[in-house]
Coordinates of C-alpha atoms in Angstrom, one line a residue:
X2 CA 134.6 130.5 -106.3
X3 CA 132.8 130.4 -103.0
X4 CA 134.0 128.4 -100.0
X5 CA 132.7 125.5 -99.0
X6 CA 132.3 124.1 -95.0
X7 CA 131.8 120.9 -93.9
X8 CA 131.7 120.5 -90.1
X9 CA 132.4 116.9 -88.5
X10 CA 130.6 117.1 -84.8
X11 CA 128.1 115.3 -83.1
X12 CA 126.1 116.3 -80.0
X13 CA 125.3 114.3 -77.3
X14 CA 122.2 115.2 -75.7
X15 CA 121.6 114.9 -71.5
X16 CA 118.1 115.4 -69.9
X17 CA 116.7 114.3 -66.9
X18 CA 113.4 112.9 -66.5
X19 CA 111.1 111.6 -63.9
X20 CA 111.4 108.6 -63.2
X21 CA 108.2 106.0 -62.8
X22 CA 108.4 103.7 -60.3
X23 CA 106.6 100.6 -62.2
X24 CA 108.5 101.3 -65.4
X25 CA 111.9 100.8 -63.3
X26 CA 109.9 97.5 -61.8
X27 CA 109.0 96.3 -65.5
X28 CA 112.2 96.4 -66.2
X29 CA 114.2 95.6 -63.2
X30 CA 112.3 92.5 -63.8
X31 CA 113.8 91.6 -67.1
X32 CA 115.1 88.7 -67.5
X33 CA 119.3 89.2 -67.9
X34 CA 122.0 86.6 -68.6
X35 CA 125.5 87.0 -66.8
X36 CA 128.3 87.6 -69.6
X37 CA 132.0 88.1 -69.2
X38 CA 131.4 92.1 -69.1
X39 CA 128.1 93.2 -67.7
X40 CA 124.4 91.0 -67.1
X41 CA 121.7 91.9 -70.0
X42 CA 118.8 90.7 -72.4
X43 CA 121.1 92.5 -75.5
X44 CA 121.3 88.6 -77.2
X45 CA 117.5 87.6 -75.8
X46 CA 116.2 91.0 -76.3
X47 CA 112.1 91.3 -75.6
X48 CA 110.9 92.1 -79.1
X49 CA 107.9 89.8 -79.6
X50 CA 106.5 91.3 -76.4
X51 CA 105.3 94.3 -78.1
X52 CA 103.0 95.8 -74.9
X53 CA 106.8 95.7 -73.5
X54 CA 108.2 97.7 -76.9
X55 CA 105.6 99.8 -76.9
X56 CA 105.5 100.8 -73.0
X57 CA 108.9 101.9 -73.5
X58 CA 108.3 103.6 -76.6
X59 CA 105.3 105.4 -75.1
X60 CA 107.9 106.5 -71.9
X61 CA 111.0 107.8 -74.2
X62 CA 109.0 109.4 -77.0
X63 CA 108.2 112.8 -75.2
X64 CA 111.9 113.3 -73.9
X65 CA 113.0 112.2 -77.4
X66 CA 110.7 114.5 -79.2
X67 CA 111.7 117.4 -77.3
X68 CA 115.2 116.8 -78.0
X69 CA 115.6 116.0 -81.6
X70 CA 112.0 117.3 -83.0
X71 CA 111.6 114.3 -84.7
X72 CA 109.4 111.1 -85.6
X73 CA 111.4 108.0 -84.8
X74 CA 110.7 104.1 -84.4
X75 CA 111.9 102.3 -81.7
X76 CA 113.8 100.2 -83.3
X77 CA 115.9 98.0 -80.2
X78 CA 116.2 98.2 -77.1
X79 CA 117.5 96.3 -74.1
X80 CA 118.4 96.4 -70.5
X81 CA 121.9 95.8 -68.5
X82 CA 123.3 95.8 -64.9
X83 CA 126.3 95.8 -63.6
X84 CA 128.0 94.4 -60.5
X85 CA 130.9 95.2 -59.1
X86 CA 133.9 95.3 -61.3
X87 CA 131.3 94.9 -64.3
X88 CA 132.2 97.4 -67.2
X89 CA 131.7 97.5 -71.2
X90 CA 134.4 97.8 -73.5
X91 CA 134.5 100.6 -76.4
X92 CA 131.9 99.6 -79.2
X93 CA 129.4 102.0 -81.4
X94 CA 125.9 100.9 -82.3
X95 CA 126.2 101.5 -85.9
X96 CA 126.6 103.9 -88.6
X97 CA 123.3 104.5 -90.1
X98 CA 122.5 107.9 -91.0
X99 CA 119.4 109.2 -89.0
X100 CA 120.2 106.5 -86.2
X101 CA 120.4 107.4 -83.0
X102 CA 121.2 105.4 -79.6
X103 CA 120.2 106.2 -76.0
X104 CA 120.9 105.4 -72.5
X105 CA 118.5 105.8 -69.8
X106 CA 120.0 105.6 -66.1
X107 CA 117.2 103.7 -64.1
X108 CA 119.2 102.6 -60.7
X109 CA 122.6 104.4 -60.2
X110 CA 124.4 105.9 -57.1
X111 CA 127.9 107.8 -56.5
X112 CA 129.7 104.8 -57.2
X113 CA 128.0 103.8 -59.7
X114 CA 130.4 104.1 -63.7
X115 CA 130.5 106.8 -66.1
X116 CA 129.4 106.3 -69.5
X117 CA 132.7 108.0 -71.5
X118 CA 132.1 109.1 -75.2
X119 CA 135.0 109.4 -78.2
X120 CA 135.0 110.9 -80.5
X121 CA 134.0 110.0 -84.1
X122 CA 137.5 108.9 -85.3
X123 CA 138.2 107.2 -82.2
X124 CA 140.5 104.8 -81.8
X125 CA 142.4 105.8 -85.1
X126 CA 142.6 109.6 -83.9
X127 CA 142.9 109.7 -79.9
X128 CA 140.1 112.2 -78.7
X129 CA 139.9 112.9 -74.9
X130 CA 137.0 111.4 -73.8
X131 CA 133.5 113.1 -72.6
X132 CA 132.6 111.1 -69.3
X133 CA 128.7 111.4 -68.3
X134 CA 128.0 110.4 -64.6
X135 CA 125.0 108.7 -63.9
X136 CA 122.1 109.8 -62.0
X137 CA 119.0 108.2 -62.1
X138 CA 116.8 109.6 -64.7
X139 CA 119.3 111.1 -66.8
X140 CA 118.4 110.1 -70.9
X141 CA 121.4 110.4 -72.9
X142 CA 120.7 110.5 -76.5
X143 CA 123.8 110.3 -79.2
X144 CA 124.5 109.6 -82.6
X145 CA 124.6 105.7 -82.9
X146 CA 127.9 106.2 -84.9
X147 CA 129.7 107.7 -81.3
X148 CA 132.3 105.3 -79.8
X149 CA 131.2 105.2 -76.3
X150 CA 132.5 102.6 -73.5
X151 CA 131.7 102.1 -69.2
X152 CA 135.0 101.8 -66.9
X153 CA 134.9 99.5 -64.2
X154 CA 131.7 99.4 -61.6
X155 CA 132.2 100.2 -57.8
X156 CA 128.9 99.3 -56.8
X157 CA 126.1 96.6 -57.5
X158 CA 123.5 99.1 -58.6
X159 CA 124.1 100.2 -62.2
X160 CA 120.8 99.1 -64.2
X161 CA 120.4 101.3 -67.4
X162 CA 117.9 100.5 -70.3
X163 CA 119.3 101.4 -73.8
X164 CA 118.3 101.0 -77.3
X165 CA 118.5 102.5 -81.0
X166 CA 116.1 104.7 -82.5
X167 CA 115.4 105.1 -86.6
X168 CA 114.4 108.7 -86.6
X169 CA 112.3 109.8 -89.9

């Protein structure tokens, strides 16, 4: 009888892109509420304004294609800043199969909080956590399933746009 493997890993993906100076404008303009955690448009998100949708779209694809190889529909996406002391607790985006989530670091600097990724299993099975720093212009592309979380802010500058792909 042969042997069978099954493999439980995930990749997260890191590229850096150039970063447009009116894109970051678009969406520094955004319109965010303040919440408890962290100021964004995730609950008023921009959907009807499709030239938005689709600037965006237009902006990720080729970084995304080069990545995963793959056809995908933007499917949400919003924006987020932090101030000082802002953070976001541990959450995932989903567990669809082919879904994938990114994060797109528009205005960062030194101080600005890492992006830490769990494992799978996490909380139930304690994995050490994979901390990404932020730079701007850094893409981070992950399986929407990935529990994920952002510490405490040290600075005011943290503005990331990030959003959920249906790849096909």
């Amino acid at each position: 009888m042969a042997v069978e493997h099954l493999k439980f890993e995930s990749t997260i993906y890191l590229k850096t892109i150039p970063l447009d100076k009116k894109f970051v404008s678009m969406l520094e303009n955004t319109n965010l509420k303040k919440y408890e955690q962290n100021s964004n448009n995730f609950f008023d998100k921009d959907f009807h304004d499709q030239a938005k949708t689709q600037t965006i779209y237009n902006y990720i694809e080729p970084h995304i294609n080069e990545i995963l190889n793959r056809k995908f529909k933007l499917d949400t996406w919003w924006v987020q800043k932090y101030g000082k002391q802002d953070y976001h607790d541990l959450h995932t985006h989903g567990s669809e199969q082919n879904w994938y989530s990114f994060i797109l670091y528009l205005k960062v600097t030194d101080n600005s909080s890492k992006t830490i990724f769990y494992g799978p299993a996490h909380p139930l099975i304690n994995w050490k956590g994979k901390e990404v720093k932020p730079k701007p212009g850094l893409i981070v592309l992950f399986p929407s399933y990935i529990p994920h979380s952002v510490g405490y802010n040290k600075d005011t500058e943290r503005l990331i746009l990030s959003g959920n792909i249906k790849c096909f």
